[in-house]
Amino acid sequence: AYTEPVRQKHTESSNKAVYHSINVSYPNMEKIHTDPDIYAIPDFLSSEECNRIIEKSRKNIQPCLVKNEETGAVEPDPSRTSTNANIPRREVPIVTQKILKLTNCKEEQIEILQVLRYGEGQEFKPHTDGF
């Protein structure tokens, strides 16, 4: 798995910017690039964990939705032709714990696990998806 440090800008009352960083001492983490920082974690997920995610996503896969900028409606759109599945954290607890340990976050700070599937010819064009 490749990732950059999470740099979510938080502002304290003093208006000083504070950034949330990943756990750079995570087991087997390798820094492979600087500026921007890019890390690799070989075998971050086991084959069994990957298979569980695939199994869970197959049950819930559906067309991706986007927010219509004009109407505000959440609907299918030709700009995003892939499919996706949301997997509740409780259904993949070991994966969730690994993500929390890597990101130094509390469970309520991370989003639901989302799997995207792109078949041949499917694409993801710029869109607004803030529901």
GROMACS .gro file of C-alpha atoms in nm:
model
  131
    1ALA     CA    1   0.000   0.000   0.000
    2TYR     CA    2   0.128   0.344  -0.089
    3THR     CA    3   0.029   0.653   0.102
    4GLU     CA    4   0.133   1.005   0.186
    5PRO     CA    5   0.105   1.153   0.531
    6VAL     CA    6  -0.247   1.265   0.599
    7ARG     CA    7  -0.228   1.640   0.599
    8GLN     CA    8  -0.569   1.748   0.710
    9LYS     CA    9  -0.538   2.109   0.808
   10HIS     CA   10  -0.678   2.180   1.150
   11THR     CA   11  -0.685   2.529   1.294
   12GLU     CA   12  -0.634   2.593   1.662
   13SER     CA   13  -0.777   2.898   1.836
   14SER     CA   14  -0.447   3.078   1.775
   15ASN     CA   15  -0.500   3.033   1.396
   16LYS     CA   16  -0.181   2.827   1.383
   17ALA     CA   17  -0.205   2.542   1.130
   18VAL     CA   18  -0.166   2.191   1.270
   19TYR     CA   19  -0.131   1.881   1.052
   20HIS     CA   20  -0.224   1.522   1.128
   21SER     CA   21   0.060   1.285   1.037
   22ILE     CA   22   0.073   0.912   0.989
   23ASN     CA   23   0.257   0.674   1.223
   24VAL     CA   24   0.596   0.662   1.051
   25SER     CA   25   0.708   0.385   1.288
   26TYR     CA   26   0.435   0.151   1.157
   27PRO     CA   27   0.582  -0.201   1.108
   28ASN     CA   28   0.761  -0.253   0.775
   29MET     CA   29   0.699   0.105   0.659
   30GLU     CA   30   0.946   0.225   0.398
   31LYS     CA   31   0.988   0.586   0.290
   32ILE     CA   32   1.027   0.579  -0.087
   33HIS     CA   33   1.010   0.950  -0.173
   34THR     CA   34   1.047   1.291  -0.010
   35ASP     CA   35   0.864   1.612  -0.103
   36PRO     CA   36   0.603   1.487  -0.109
   37ASP     CA   37   0.659   1.212   0.146
   38ILE     CA   38   0.549   0.878   0.005
   39TYR     CA   39   0.564   0.554   0.201
   40ALA     CA   40   0.519   0.187   0.115
   41ILE     CA   41   0.403  -0.083   0.352
   42PRO     CA   42   0.464  -0.424   0.197
   43ASP     CA   43   0.184  -0.668   0.278
   44PHE     CA   44  -0.017  -0.406   0.469
   45LEU     CA   45  -0.316  -0.637   0.426
   46SER     CA   46  -0.294  -1.015   0.425
   47SER     CA   47  -0.450  -1.223   0.147
   48GLU     CA   48  -0.725  -1.321   0.391
   49GLU     CA   49  -0.801  -0.957   0.473
   50CYS     CA   50  -0.812  -0.867   0.103
   51ASN     CA   51  -1.042  -1.161   0.034
   52ARG     CA   52  -1.274  -1.052   0.316
   53ILE     CA   53  -1.296  -0.700   0.170
   54ILE     CA   54  -1.370  -0.845  -0.175
   55GLU     CA   55  -1.636  -1.078  -0.031
   56LYS     CA   56  -1.802  -0.797   0.165
   57SER     CA   57  -1.796  -0.559  -0.132
   58ARG     CA   58  -1.953  -0.810  -0.372
   59LYS     CA   59  -2.266  -0.817  -0.154
   60ASN     CA   60  -2.310  -0.438  -0.164
   61ILE     CA   61  -2.173  -0.325  -0.501
   62GLN     CA   62  -2.385  -0.063  -0.675
   63PRO     CA   63  -2.347   0.220  -0.928
   64CYS     CA   64  -2.158   0.523  -0.798
   65LEU     CA   65  -2.366   0.829  -0.724
   66VAL     CA   66  -2.276   1.196  -0.747
   67LYS     CA   67  -2.432   1.514  -0.620
   68ASN     CA   68  -2.603   1.711  -0.897
   69GLU     CA   69  -2.455   2.061  -0.869
   70GLU     CA   70  -2.772   2.222  -1.002
   71THR     CA   71  -3.040   2.036  -0.807
   72GLY     CA   72  -2.846   1.902  -0.509
   73ALA     CA   73  -2.993   1.556  -0.575
   74VAL     CA   74  -2.775   1.248  -0.523
   75GLU     CA   75  -2.808   1.042  -0.839
   76PRO     CA   76  -2.627   0.833  -1.101
   77ASP     CA   77  -2.430   1.041  -1.349
   78PRO     CA   78  -2.243   0.955  -1.669
   79SER     CA   79  -1.934   1.132  -1.528
   80ARG     CA   80  -1.875   0.839  -1.295
   81THR     CA   81  -1.946   0.500  -1.445
   82SER     CA   82  -1.775   0.280  -1.187
   83THR     CA   83  -1.945   0.084  -0.910
   84ASN     CA   84  -1.878   0.103  -0.539
   85ALA     CA   85  -1.950  -0.068  -0.211
   86ASN     CA   86  -1.931   0.075   0.140
   87ILE     CA   87  -1.817  -0.170   0.405
   88PRO     CA   88  -1.895  -0.090   0.770
   89ARG     CA   89  -1.585  -0.091   0.990
   90ARG     CA   90  -1.738  -0.353   1.220
   91GLU     CA   91  -1.735  -0.600   0.929
   92VAL     CA   92  -1.358  -0.568   0.882
   93PRO     CA   93  -1.230  -0.504   1.236
   94ILE     CA   94  -0.868  -0.612   1.177
   95VAL     CA   95  -0.839  -0.387   0.872
   96THR     CA   96  -0.993  -0.102   1.071
   97GLN     CA   97  -0.743  -0.150   1.353
   98LYS     CA   98  -0.452  -0.144   1.108
   99ILE     CA   99  -0.581   0.180   0.954
  100LEU     CA  100  -0.624   0.338   1.298
  101LYS     CA  101  -0.272   0.236   1.404
  102LEU     CA  102  -0.126   0.371   1.077
  103THR     CA  103  -0.314   0.702   1.084
  104ASN     CA  104  -0.299   0.771   1.459
  105CYS     CA  105  -0.673   0.830   1.447
  106LYS     CA  106  -0.970   0.739   1.660
  107GLU     CA  107  -1.237   0.528   1.492
  108GLU     CA  108  -1.482   0.819   1.472
  109GLN     CA  109  -1.224   1.018   1.272
  110ILE     CA  110  -1.205   0.780   0.976
  111GLU     CA  111  -1.456   0.729   0.699
  112ILE     CA  112  -1.631   0.408   0.609
  113LEU     CA  113  -1.424   0.170   0.397
  114GLN     CA  114  -1.516   0.222   0.032
  115VAL     CA  115  -1.432  -0.015  -0.252
  116LEU     CA  116  -1.445   0.116  -0.609
  117ARG     CA  117  -1.459  -0.111  -0.911
  118TYR     CA  118  -1.380   0.004  -1.261
  119GLY     CA  119  -1.469  -0.233  -1.545
  120GLU     CA  120  -1.329  -0.194  -1.893
  121GLY     CA  121  -1.438   0.143  -2.035
  122GLN     CA  122  -1.563   0.279  -1.703
  123GLU     CA  123  -1.427   0.610  -1.584
  124PHE     CA  124  -1.429   0.876  -1.317
  125LYS     CA  125  -1.460   1.231  -1.451
  126PRO     CA  126  -1.446   1.542  -1.230
  127HIS     CA  127  -1.764   1.577  -1.024
  128THR     CA  128  -1.903   1.696  -0.694
  129ASP     CA  129  -1.977   1.419  -0.447
  130GLY     CA  130  -2.012   1.602  -0.117
  131PHE     CA  131  -2.353   1.480  -0.004
   0.00000   0.00000   0.00000
